[in-house]
Every structure is written in structure tokens, then in C-alpha cells.
XYZ file of C-alpha atoms in Angstrom:
675
model
C 86.181 106.299 136.476
C 86.212 107.002 140.198
C 87.452 104.687 142.877
C 86.096 103.754 146.318
C 87.578 105.952 149.174
C 89.720 103.687 151.499
C 91.057 104.321 155.018
C 94.603 104.878 153.762
C 93.595 107.569 151.699
C 93.287 109.616 154.890
C 97.040 109.842 154.655
C 96.640 111.929 151.437
C 94.356 114.566 152.952
C 95.816 117.942 153.120
C 94.399 119.955 156.160
C 93.843 123.683 156.301
C 93.620 125.917 159.596
C 94.027 129.067 161.253
C 93.765 131.451 158.269
C 95.221 134.989 158.990
C 94.716 137.719 156.552
C 97.278 140.622 156.207
C 95.965 144.103 157.188
C 95.747 145.268 153.607
C 93.936 141.972 152.562
C 96.610 141.164 149.900
C 97.433 137.674 151.276
C 96.324 134.989 153.780
C 98.779 133.028 155.788
C 97.602 129.702 157.135
C 98.786 126.250 158.518
C 98.798 123.565 155.923
C 99.155 120.116 157.422
C 99.908 116.724 156.079
C 100.402 113.118 157.339
C 103.818 111.787 157.465
C 103.404 107.978 157.397
C 107.210 107.178 157.999
C 107.263 109.193 161.318
C 103.545 108.433 162.049
C 102.940 112.250 162.688
C 100.979 115.054 161.489
C 103.270 117.772 160.098
C 102.512 121.309 159.434
C 104.139 124.509 157.857
C 102.894 128.000 157.277
C 101.891 128.910 153.631
C 101.113 132.205 152.048
C 98.197 132.487 149.758
C 97.836 135.579 147.592
C 94.537 137.091 146.431
C 94.956 135.540 142.903
C 95.198 131.991 144.522
C 98.858 131.688 144.151
C 99.975 129.399 147.073
C 103.471 128.802 148.348
C 105.240 127.564 151.328
C 106.258 130.489 153.775
C 108.145 128.356 156.376
C 110.277 125.348 156.034
C 109.564 123.683 159.501
C 107.477 120.617 160.170
C 105.533 121.845 163.112
C 105.148 125.649 162.363
C 101.895 127.189 163.497
C 100.177 130.236 164.814
C 101.179 132.661 162.086
C 100.445 136.145 163.282
C 100.867 139.235 161.043
C 102.475 142.400 162.327
C 100.071 145.390 162.493
C 101.970 147.193 159.695
C 102.060 144.020 157.580
C 105.749 143.906 157.489
C 106.556 140.677 159.468
C 105.020 137.406 160.415
C 105.559 135.785 163.994
C 104.964 132.172 164.396
C 105.640 129.268 166.830
C 107.999 126.468 165.583
C 109.541 123.461 167.313
C 112.621 123.144 165.208
C 115.072 122.392 168.171
C 112.599 120.192 170.010
C 111.136 123.120 172.029
C 108.366 125.560 171.136
C 109.831 128.958 170.363
C 108.540 132.217 169.000
C 110.119 133.081 165.581
C 109.948 136.338 163.594
C 110.255 136.441 159.708
C 110.284 139.783 157.953
C 108.681 140.105 154.618
C 111.465 142.088 153.098
C 113.734 139.100 153.214
C 115.944 137.096 155.545
C 115.694 134.047 157.557
C 113.396 133.404 160.492
C 114.832 134.820 163.796
C 114.051 132.902 167.025
C 112.987 135.119 169.917
C 113.745 134.304 173.440
C 114.067 130.862 174.957
C 112.163 127.499 174.248
C 109.266 126.225 176.073
C 107.683 122.855 176.427
C 104.516 124.311 174.818
C 103.293 127.625 173.529
C 99.527 127.939 173.117
C 98.843 131.474 171.837
C 100.619 134.379 170.143
C 99.443 138.014 169.500
C 101.151 141.201 168.462
C 100.842 144.415 170.441
C 98.925 147.231 168.614
C 102.083 149.223 167.959
C 103.914 146.159 166.668
C 106.774 146.404 168.904
C 106.018 143.465 171.360
C 104.455 140.074 171.244
C 102.441 138.529 173.972
C 102.410 134.592 174.229
C 101.176 131.850 176.557
C 103.649 129.186 177.582
C 104.128 126.502 180.054
C 105.852 127.780 183.218
C 107.372 126.234 186.281
C 105.118 125.645 189.185
C 105.261 127.265 192.644
C 105.280 124.545 195.149
C 103.311 126.659 197.646
C 100.435 126.865 195.298
C 100.805 124.010 192.843
C 98.252 121.195 193.178
C 100.600 118.639 191.686
C 104.384 117.855 192.020
C 105.953 115.603 189.433
C 109.184 113.728 190.111
C 110.676 113.505 186.587
C 113.123 110.709 187.380
C 110.432 108.158 188.458
C 107.178 109.612 187.125
C 105.785 109.752 190.653
C 103.300 112.514 191.557
C 102.254 114.155 194.733
C 98.718 115.353 194.087
C 97.096 117.794 196.464
C 93.687 118.569 194.865
C 91.500 118.348 191.673
C 92.104 118.352 188.834
C 95.126 116.171 188.366
C 94.624 115.184 184.662
C 93.319 116.492 181.462
C 92.452 114.734 178.188
C 94.211 117.547 176.404
C 97.256 117.803 178.408
C 97.541 114.384 180.069
C 98.609 113.741 183.747
C 99.379 117.290 185.065
C 102.702 118.027 186.611
C 102.117 121.274 188.337
C 103.240 123.478 185.394
C 100.768 126.128 184.326
C 100.214 128.110 181.216
C 101.117 131.709 181.912
C 101.480 134.947 179.983
C 104.812 136.275 178.589
C 105.756 139.471 176.730
C 108.747 139.863 174.381
C 110.160 142.642 172.338
C 109.884 142.057 168.613
C 113.477 143.266 168.260
C 114.658 140.501 170.423
C 115.876 139.925 173.986
C 114.442 137.840 176.796
C 110.814 137.233 177.417
C 109.273 138.761 180.511
C 106.615 136.682 182.512
C 103.604 138.748 183.331
C 101.335 136.441 185.360
C 101.995 134.145 188.307
C 99.980 131.696 190.336
C 98.057 128.359 190.249
C 95.926 129.113 187.229
C 96.230 128.928 183.398
C 96.078 131.814 180.986
C 94.213 131.413 177.733
C 93.466 133.566 174.713
C 95.303 136.756 175.539
C 94.260 140.048 173.728
C 96.022 143.548 173.860
C 94.137 146.580 174.847
C 94.257 149.231 172.054
C 96.772 151.431 173.986
C 98.924 148.444 174.651
C 98.858 148.922 178.373
C 96.824 145.916 179.371
C 96.236 142.427 178.274
C 92.923 140.561 178.729
C 92.724 136.734 179.043
C 90.377 134.152 180.321
C 91.273 131.760 183.375
C 89.987 130.040 186.208
C 91.275 131.830 189.396
C 90.303 130.868 192.857
C 87.351 128.762 191.566
C 85.887 126.014 193.920
C 87.674 122.700 193.430
C 84.451 120.978 192.311
C 83.837 123.460 189.632
C 84.714 122.288 186.077
C 83.531 125.045 183.802
C 83.532 128.350 185.590
C 85.964 130.828 184.293
C 86.427 134.652 184.084
C 87.682 137.354 181.836
C 90.571 139.182 183.537
C 92.906 142.007 182.510
C 96.580 142.522 183.748
C 99.044 145.527 183.288
C 101.529 144.535 180.533
C 104.302 145.224 183.092
C 102.739 142.819 185.560
C 100.801 143.641 188.731
C 97.265 143.303 190.089
C 94.757 141.371 188.080
C 91.366 142.890 187.492
C 88.308 140.513 187.031
C 85.982 141.743 184.386
C 83.328 138.996 185.061
C 82.239 137.527 188.388
C 82.274 133.651 188.245
C 78.716 133.308 186.982
C 79.572 130.966 184.190
C 82.168 129.725 181.576
C 83.762 133.008 179.996
C 86.277 132.777 177.148
C 88.012 134.430 174.219
C 88.041 138.237 174.997
C 88.437 140.882 172.408
C 88.854 144.639 173.062
C 86.838 147.161 171.134
C 89.033 149.706 169.072
C 87.971 152.542 171.377
C 89.096 150.556 174.310
C 85.640 150.938 176.143
C 84.268 147.424 176.018
C 85.523 143.783 175.823
C 83.480 141.198 173.818
C 83.778 137.472 174.719
C 81.835 134.294 174.610
C 80.063 132.709 177.642
C 76.805 132.439 179.537
C 75.515 133.200 183.042
C 74.065 129.757 183.882
C 76.702 128.764 186.336
C 79.180 125.725 186.269
C 77.973 124.210 183.023
C 80.128 124.197 179.959
C 78.830 120.927 178.221
C 76.471 122.701 175.924
C 73.103 122.643 177.545
C 72.944 126.303 177.450
C 73.702 128.528 174.342
C 76.884 130.207 174.435
C 76.271 133.936 174.073
C 78.328 136.884 172.565
C 78.634 139.066 175.606
C 80.022 142.625 176.076
C 81.233 144.167 179.300
C 82.882 147.509 180.190
C 86.704 147.153 179.979
C 86.925 148.172 183.631
C 84.264 145.640 184.687
C 80.539 145.879 185.267
C 77.238 144.466 184.053
C 77.461 142.423 181.025
C 75.057 142.532 177.999
C 74.231 139.798 175.433
C 74.265 140.561 171.742
C 72.970 137.131 170.787
C 70.333 136.208 173.443
C 67.455 136.979 170.963
C 68.976 134.634 168.284
C 68.221 131.393 170.021
C 71.247 129.649 168.835
C 74.865 129.184 170.266
C 77.731 131.305 169.175
C 80.960 129.339 168.304
C 81.380 126.128 166.427
C 79.870 122.935 167.779
C 79.957 120.719 164.715
C 81.521 117.214 164.835
C 83.704 115.804 162.135
C 86.700 113.442 162.057
C 89.401 115.711 160.461
C 89.946 118.383 163.092
C 89.151 119.157 166.675
C 87.255 122.431 167.348
C 89.092 125.609 168.361
C 87.651 128.407 170.307
C 87.852 131.654 168.328
C 87.647 135.095 169.620
C 85.080 137.608 168.339
C 86.357 140.289 166.119
C 85.320 143.922 166.327
C 84.671 145.535 162.902
C 85.651 148.977 161.458
C 84.411 151.706 163.705
C 83.311 149.317 166.338
C 79.726 149.183 164.866
C 79.707 145.327 164.583
C 81.230 142.259 166.168
C 81.911 139.237 163.961
C 81.430 135.808 165.473
C 80.527 132.186 164.445
C 77.148 130.856 165.073
C 75.980 127.180 165.059
C 72.668 126.946 163.453
C 70.674 123.776 162.386
C 73.686 121.764 161.552
C 75.726 124.552 160.010
C 78.285 126.917 161.336
C 78.166 130.434 159.810
C 80.007 133.683 160.272
C 77.706 136.482 161.404
C 77.936 140.155 162.263
C 76.110 141.429 165.413
C 75.394 145.036 165.808
C 77.129 146.590 168.802
C 73.888 148.271 169.979
C 72.098 144.796 169.968
C 69.869 146.108 167.041
C 70.363 142.920 164.904
C 72.596 140.516 163.065
C 73.517 139.630 159.478
C 74.887 136.568 157.834
C 78.406 137.234 156.450
C 79.361 133.719 155.275
C 76.417 131.064 155.531
C 75.084 128.339 153.626
C 74.962 124.469 154.199
C 78.732 124.278 155.348
C 81.033 124.479 158.201
C 82.793 127.801 158.605
C 85.457 126.759 161.255
C 87.823 129.778 161.175
C 87.969 133.416 159.974
C 90.071 136.452 159.937
C 89.304 139.915 158.997
C 91.719 142.530 157.288
C 91.841 146.292 158.104
C 90.241 146.967 154.785
C 87.249 144.740 155.725
C 88.269 141.688 153.546
C 87.466 138.502 155.271
C 89.227 135.105 154.973
C 87.256 132.049 155.995
C 88.253 128.366 156.291
C 85.258 126.040 155.650
C 84.271 122.410 154.760
C 81.158 120.665 153.416
C 80.008 117.110 153.465
C 81.996 116.532 150.264
C 84.853 119.077 150.789
C 87.300 118.560 153.518
C 88.516 122.088 153.850
C 89.182 125.262 151.624
C 89.891 128.963 152.088
C 87.759 131.552 150.551
C 88.012 135.448 150.467
C 84.933 137.494 150.985
C 85.286 141.114 149.750
C 83.910 144.156 151.371
C 80.976 144.187 148.983
C 80.092 140.503 149.804
C 81.448 138.625 146.877
C 83.227 135.393 147.694
C 85.967 133.549 145.901
C 87.588 130.231 146.838
C 91.313 130.492 146.863
C 92.401 126.795 147.447
C 92.060 123.462 145.985
C 93.508 121.536 148.923
C 92.641 118.081 147.921
C 92.229 117.727 144.167
C 92.797 113.959 144.280
C 89.308 113.582 145.738
C 87.638 114.117 142.272
C 88.905 110.640 141.404
C 87.230 109.192 144.506
C 83.570 108.048 145.346
C 82.464 110.985 147.576
C 78.749 110.981 148.143
C 76.706 114.014 149.163
C 74.174 113.417 151.835
C 70.429 113.860 151.419
C 68.915 115.940 154.310
C 65.678 114.946 155.961
C 63.616 116.152 158.972
C 61.759 113.472 160.742
C 59.349 113.806 163.615
C 60.003 112.731 167.248
C 57.378 110.808 169.153
C 55.923 114.012 170.602
C 56.043 115.751 167.170
C 59.218 117.658 167.703
C 61.090 118.274 164.480
C 64.488 116.465 164.279
C 67.246 116.596 161.766
C 68.970 113.783 159.838
C 71.156 113.125 156.789
C 71.420 109.985 154.556
C 74.409 108.926 152.523
C 73.552 106.461 149.826
C 76.263 104.136 148.644
C 77.315 104.991 145.041
C 78.507 101.460 144.249
C 75.706 99.362 145.869
C 75.277 96.019 144.071
C 71.917 95.335 145.814
C 68.491 96.655 145.742
C 68.310 96.652 149.565
C 71.675 97.541 151.032
C 72.437 97.514 154.606
C 72.642 100.778 156.599
C 74.647 102.022 159.682
C 73.113 104.655 162.001
C 75.741 106.873 163.601
C 75.293 108.813 166.733
C 77.488 111.954 167.761
C 79.198 112.651 171.020
C 78.681 115.472 173.627
C 75.837 114.807 174.097
C 75.566 118.459 173.198
C 77.679 118.224 170.003
C 76.008 118.246 166.532
C 76.391 116.458 163.161
C 75.913 118.764 160.025
C 77.296 120.175 156.897
C 80.939 119.027 157.387
C 83.041 116.287 156.004
C 83.197 112.808 157.731
C 85.853 110.421 156.539
C 84.350 107.467 158.393
C 80.850 107.912 156.801
C 82.356 108.053 153.332
C 84.560 104.833 153.896
C 81.316 102.888 154.894
C 79.270 104.218 151.918
C 82.276 103.259 149.685
C 81.869 99.680 150.858
C 78.154 99.517 149.853
C 76.753 100.514 153.233
C 74.268 103.363 153.576
C 74.909 105.764 156.504
C 72.316 107.767 158.475
C 73.134 110.296 161.052
C 71.247 113.169 162.707
C 70.824 115.407 165.692
C 68.404 114.129 168.227
C 67.311 116.178 171.313
C 70.450 117.062 173.333
C 72.209 118.340 170.237
C 73.417 121.747 169.842
C 72.657 124.344 167.130
C 68.930 124.248 167.633
C 68.582 126.377 170.635
C 68.592 125.838 174.570
C 65.349 123.916 174.795
C 66.356 121.401 172.146
C 69.764 120.825 173.909
C 68.364 120.770 177.338
C 65.501 118.381 176.558
C 67.496 115.365 177.695
C 68.581 116.727 181.071
C 68.176 113.783 183.548
C 66.888 111.421 180.867
C 69.868 109.997 179.044
C 68.551 106.834 177.331
C 65.009 108.171 177.304
C 63.842 110.902 175.042
C 67.239 110.856 173.213
C 67.089 107.239 172.489
C 63.661 107.538 171.099
C 64.737 110.342 168.890
C 67.713 108.380 167.645
C 65.272 105.559 166.618
C 63.040 108.168 164.863
C 66.142 109.449 162.963
C 66.689 105.770 161.795
C 63.004 105.376 160.774
C 63.347 108.646 158.744
C 66.246 107.353 156.798
C 64.526 103.995 156.142
C 61.506 105.774 154.655
C 63.703 107.453 152.162
C 64.580 104.345 150.408
C 64.685 100.582 150.272
C 67.145 99.040 152.798
C 67.522 95.722 154.506
C 66.108 96.137 157.953
C 67.681 92.838 158.984
C 71.135 94.448 158.383
C 71.072 97.635 160.338
C 74.173 98.687 162.267
C 74.927 101.270 164.991
C 78.004 103.235 165.855
C 79.026 106.189 167.868
C 81.698 107.639 170.014
C 81.827 109.139 173.557
C 78.135 110.018 174.246
C 77.559 108.261 170.927
C 79.281 105.310 172.352
C 77.032 105.367 175.262
C 74.031 105.491 173.077
C 75.254 102.574 171.071
C 75.779 100.516 174.204
C 72.505 101.557 175.520
C 70.468 100.757 172.504
C 72.286 97.449 171.781
C 70.951 96.341 175.327
C 67.489 97.900 174.764
C 66.535 97.346 171.230
C 66.523 94.310 168.834
C 66.755 96.456 165.738
C 70.437 96.252 165.233
C 72.431 93.539 163.648
C 75.883 94.798 164.743
C 77.379 97.625 166.609
C 80.649 99.547 167.372
C 80.728 101.298 170.699
C 83.558 103.780 170.652
C 85.315 105.541 173.644
C 81.974 105.184 175.410
C 80.605 106.067 178.799
C 79.291 102.601 179.921
C 79.324 103.036 183.674
C 78.432 106.131 185.264
C 79.866 105.568 188.736
C 83.309 104.760 187.607
C 83.229 107.483 184.950
C 82.355 110.013 187.748
C 85.446 109.257 189.545
C 87.979 108.567 186.841
C 87.142 111.047 184.143
C 88.723 114.545 183.872
C 85.198 115.879 183.624
C 83.401 113.216 185.571
C 81.425 115.734 187.617
C 79.798 116.945 184.429
C 77.674 113.792 184.563
C 76.100 114.920 187.855
C 74.669 118.042 186.093
C 73.585 116.080 183.003
C 71.990 113.290 184.829
C 70.440 115.391 187.619
C 71.905 112.960 190.232
C 74.746 113.384 192.604
C 76.792 110.645 194.114
C 76.329 112.192 197.468
C 72.528 111.894 197.582
C 72.409 107.906 197.348
C 76.127 106.875 197.015
C 75.842 106.629 193.200
C 72.716 104.078 193.202
C 70.736 106.019 190.733
C 73.787 106.405 188.324
C 74.478 102.667 188.705
C 70.992 101.664 187.690
C 70.972 104.130 184.721
C 74.231 102.924 183.240
C 74.215 101.014 179.957
C 76.299 98.404 181.624
C 73.339 97.292 183.582
C 71.794 95.951 180.329
C 74.822 94.279 178.992
C 73.310 90.848 179.556
C 70.719 91.878 177.071
C 73.028 92.535 174.274
C 72.704 89.870 171.569
C 74.184 91.367 168.350
C 77.806 91.271 167.633
C 79.671 94.358 169.293
C 83.041 95.846 168.648
C 84.270 97.800 171.580
C 86.829 100.526 170.632
C 88.810 102.618 173.118
C 92.059 104.572 173.796
C 94.452 103.862 176.455
C 95.324 107.391 177.227
C 91.688 108.582 177.033
C 91.058 110.625 180.165
C 87.817 111.927 179.220
C 86.153 108.411 179.059
C 88.868 106.157 180.572
C 89.886 103.010 179.171
C 88.221 101.016 181.936
C 84.884 101.988 180.323
C 85.756 99.891 177.254
C 87.535 97.037 179.336
C 84.421 96.612 181.589
C 82.067 96.200 178.660
C 84.269 93.876 176.688
C 85.125 91.782 179.735
C 81.558 91.322 180.963
C 80.234 90.505 177.672
C 82.872 87.827 177.047
C 82.311 86.317 180.518
C 78.642 86.168 179.665
C 79.513 84.055 176.651
C 78.947 86.534 173.921
C 81.590 85.465 171.761
C 80.784 87.939 168.862
C 82.278 90.613 171.166
C 85.782 92.036 170.147
C 87.847 94.745 171.450
C 90.392 97.315 169.573
C 92.451 99.477 171.797
C 94.876 102.170 170.784
C 97.954 103.320 172.792
C 99.339 106.814 173.331
C 96.057 108.460 172.172
C 93.464 110.384 174.011
C 89.766 110.979 173.464
C 90.380 112.851 170.245
C 91.761 109.909 168.450
C 89.481 110.107 165.446
C 90.191 113.860 164.942
C 93.783 114.233 165.995
C 95.462 110.890 166.893
C 98.425 109.305 165.313
C 97.907 108.870 161.607
C 98.331 105.017 161.602
C 96.018 104.667 164.541
C 93.342 106.670 162.799
C 93.715 104.519 159.617
C 93.604 101.334 161.562
C 90.492 102.587 163.417
C 88.710 103.217 160.090
C 89.789 99.756 158.827
C 88.271 98.050 162.020
C 84.976 99.854 161.813
C 84.577 99.003 157.969
C 85.745 95.398 158.497
C 83.492 94.778 161.495
C 80.383 96.060 159.447
C 81.345 94.217 156.303
C 81.749 91.024 158.403
C 78.361 91.335 160.046
C 76.138 93.367 157.572
C 77.610 91.703 154.494
C 77.178 94.369 151.901
C 77.085 92.731 148.322
C 80.553 92.791 146.679
C 82.523 93.356 149.906
C 84.333 90.096 150.889
C 84.626 89.710 154.659
C 88.094 89.255 155.947
C 89.358 86.202 157.773
C 88.286 86.044 161.369
C 91.629 85.918 163.053
C 93.786 87.990 165.288
C 94.776 91.337 163.513
C 92.267 90.954 160.777
C 90.428 94.118 161.627
C 93.551 96.241 160.987
C 94.305 94.927 157.532
C 93.688 96.781 154.384
C 90.447 96.716 152.800
C 89.955 95.112 149.405
C 91.662 97.378 146.908
C 93.728 99.370 149.454
C 97.484 99.197 149.615
C 99.220 98.897 153.044
């Protein structure tokens, strides 16, 4: 007999990422991560997975990552933090111990072999040059001298003037040599086929107010003058050279300083020496890359991969709530699906023999690795979380409701397997972004609520990605308008699929989803309780305090300069706080620089001062905006408990006893859950 899924089961999940297939297709190396409860950390080591499914640990560290296989298949390089600093290591497959190469760094973010297998390029944090640095950090006191924007990042925290730069080191050992210099960061490096140049993406000499503009650049391996392949017309990322060295493929668009998802990211190709770009995906009407939201991992930008003979380029595509792997013809004559279906293909790697390794998840499978043969047959190689067969994991039912204007929307409904009542309560969840997307991927939070006898509906209103530019762009300048109406129609579509208690409907969401939760709680009487998480509640303060605050000006079609922020002030969900009647739980993270903690503090404080005593606040320390996906294990478990307890208390699903209403209660184990 199966048992309900509970928040502490999160600590049992094994996470799979970054599969790298050997050149001959005989093995896949990947990062296998687990939760260390005693240390309250996520640990990871590199595993080797053979074609027959035999799986064994390849490294013995607890934070090993970025396994990269030598072109001849005889060695694996990886990044480890065994001595407290990040360092490149090399492990030869004919035996021996891992050998550290070069010195240690505070952080290493990328690693790639040269085509001849004699050198490795990597990106690491490098000391700043005071003449060009925008920030100086006094390590003794923590004081900072800040000269310009940006000065903080949700991914990196408060900046200290250090930059991510390109280094090259011999595989035989020796000291690493720094290749790039200046006040810019290097990302996603790629070697030219002749080993003479390295391409990367960076924001060099961009306007201070720009938040998304970036270019593809190349630099000689021995250092020297940078060459820009693109010309600052949009966000460009993840370059990959063709095997013949004539072209570079990358992801981006030419719609200016907008990286939030309004515009479809395209698969672009440019001459390796620079020149006009051409799009291989413009006619597809979908975005390349992965934009699906879940709560087990944060998305990673993957580079396109050129196929054998340079005839095709392989790239992920987000399409109607799924992420697939597709092959695009180099001559733009068409595309074909390589790994599709109702699932989330979030990583892939291609061997020299054409064999493909993919990492994927579904609404009932957190993650697995599969092998796709040259002739198309697919075999799953892993069984990462066998314990889930003993748990209640419910498959969602997809439905396609209509918006008020007739537009086709997308939604999913999870029915509770253990409901003890004919008309159970339901929680409607809203994703972030706003240009993210829900879809065919695993969501722990949704399964936890369903295990407590609460149905869960979720979907993709206008503004969501994976349905084309017009769909994503429809909410421009209209947050809280067409999108809010669509969210309610997604709710109506779920209610039409079954019998639910309409007096016990909850609402929850994070980031933009938190905005929508706060907004609808103040503009609708349909909800009996809500959980507003890491929300944008006040546009004016968000504009100045967020690491991406100016993004709001594009989205809202309103600038602070035009009216000193009055339109933003009037359009903020905080303006309707006095109309919020139903119980609201505010959740936020103290180290959130995307939607800073004051967004939650303002909402909680104002509601309490208005006498709304059914308002409570949970806040987490030392965690950024990505808490639900990459925060400390215990904080993630406490978060899930708080959400479940709040809805149990106020929606009262049959058979789930509400916990005592006292301090700390929301963090206690659920019934049947061990501490």
C-alpha cells in the first residue's frame, strides 16, 4: 500500500543533471546530487553510467561537477571543491587518482576541452582592476564602494568587483593562463575547431541601464584583441562553432534589451568572423531553450550542438508546456523532433557516433537519463528514485479552457488520490516570470498538497512562454488585466472537470505568481486563503531595489521618468491590500535580490496594521529568489510544510487535522511525517 508524499521526502530525492556522453557512446558521466540533512547542504558527485545501465560512482567528492570527457575519451576533467576552493581536476580512465590542475578559485563556472585534447579552458572569478571595476569590497568590514549599476545579483549576491574571466591550462599540468581582462564577465566558452580561438558571450561596453543586452565574442587563445560577432541588438548566449569552423550557432533574438521572455529566443547562426545573422527557428513560432518551471532544479542555458557533417544543429525547444530536443537543418529547410513527448528534456549530450544522452522529467518522474540510438530507439538507463513507487504520486489531467476572448489556454489538474470527501478543496497555482511556463515536469509542492486531500490546478495564462511570441506578449502593459482574467478561466476549467467545494478554493504563487496571488486576493472574492511567495507587491520600490528592477519598465510600458512612478504606484497590488479579506500567508527570503524582502515585509506589515489578523509571515535566511529550487534543504522542507499547514488550516480537507495555531506551528512535520 502506498503512503502520502510528505515534505521531508524531499530529502530522499536523488537529482540528476549535466549528462555527458563519451565520444564513442559507451558511457554517460553525470552529476548525481543528494540532500545532506546533517550539514543542511546539497551534495554531488560524478557517476559513470554504462550503456547496459550499470551505474557507479566515478568521483568521491561531495561537490564534484562539470564532468567533461576528453576528445579521445581517455580522461575526464571536472571541477571539485575538495580543499575549500574550486579547482579543475583530471582523472584518466586507465587508472590512478584525480590530479588537481592549477590553483584554486572562489568559483569556476564553465569547463571545456580543446579539440586536440591538450588544453582546457575554464571560467573562474578573477581579481578586479580598480580602474575599471564598478565595485570595491573591503573584506575586513564588508564595506563597499559602488560606482555604477549593477551592484548585486540574485545569483551571485552583493558584487565585490571580481569578474568571471577566461583561463586556459595544459592538461599535462602547470599554471593556468588568463586570457581575458576587463570589467565584464565571460560565459559559456567554446573552442574553435582549429584550437586557435575561443568564443563566449558577454556584456562588454553596454549602457549602464541595459539589463539583457549581450554579444557573442571571440578571442585568440593566447590573448589579444576581442572580436564581436554580434552587434548589441539583443541578448545573445551559448555559442557553438560548426565543425568546419565557418559559422557559430547561438541562442538569442534581435528585439533589443529584453531578456525576460516576451520575445521567443531563436537559434541563430553567424559567420565566424562576424556579419549578418540568420535564424533557423523563426518559422517555428516557439522559443528555443528550456523555460519550464519546477521546484527540483533551476534552469541552465545549454549551447546548441552541431551534428555530424554540420548538416543539423541540435537544440531544446519549449512547446505547449513541454521541452523537447529538436534538430534544425543548417540550411533552414526544416526541423525534426529527436526527443519529444509530454515531458521536460532539460539536458542533453551527443556522442561522435550520433548517440544522444538526455536527462528528462515528467509530472510523476523527477528525473532520469535515457539513451537515444542513431536509429531513434530510446532506452531509459536510470531508476533514480525507486522509493517513489511506494508513495502517492498523482498524474495530472490536462485541459484546454478558453479565455474570455476565446483564446485557447492550457491547464492541468491533480486530483487527490486519498480524498475522503465528495467535494474536496482546490488550490490554484500561478507560475513566475511572468514568461515562465508550467507543464510536463515534476512539482513536489503540488504533490504534497494533493497528498493532503487538496486538488491542485495550474496552467499557463497569456504571458506564459512555449506558445509563441503573441501569447507571451499579450500582457504587455496589462499586468493584472488579461492575465488575471486568464488565471480565473483556468480555475473555471478545473472546476468544470469535477466536483470541488467552491467555498474552499486557495491561491498560491511565487515571484510573478506571488504578484498575481496578492493581486487577485485584493480583486476577487473567490479565494478562501492564499500564499503569496517572494512576490512583487510594490512596483516602485521593486524598480529601485531589485537586481532586475528596470525589467518592470519594459513589462509595464511605464517608466519612472515619465511621471515619477505614479502609474506604477497605482498599478501595484499593494494598492488593493485593504480589500484583502481572506487569510494570507506571506513567504519571502532575506537574501532575495530579485524580489527583495521588503516586498513581503510591506505586505505583511500593512495587512496586520489594517487589523487583518489572519495574515502571517514566514521568512528564510541566507537564501535567494531560487529557494524552492536550490535553497538549503531544511529551508525547502520548512517551506513545503508551511504551505501545506496553511491550506490545511484554512481549507480544511477531510482527514487532515489542522495543527495548533501557535508560533512555529507552520514548520512542524505534517501528520505521519517524522522530523
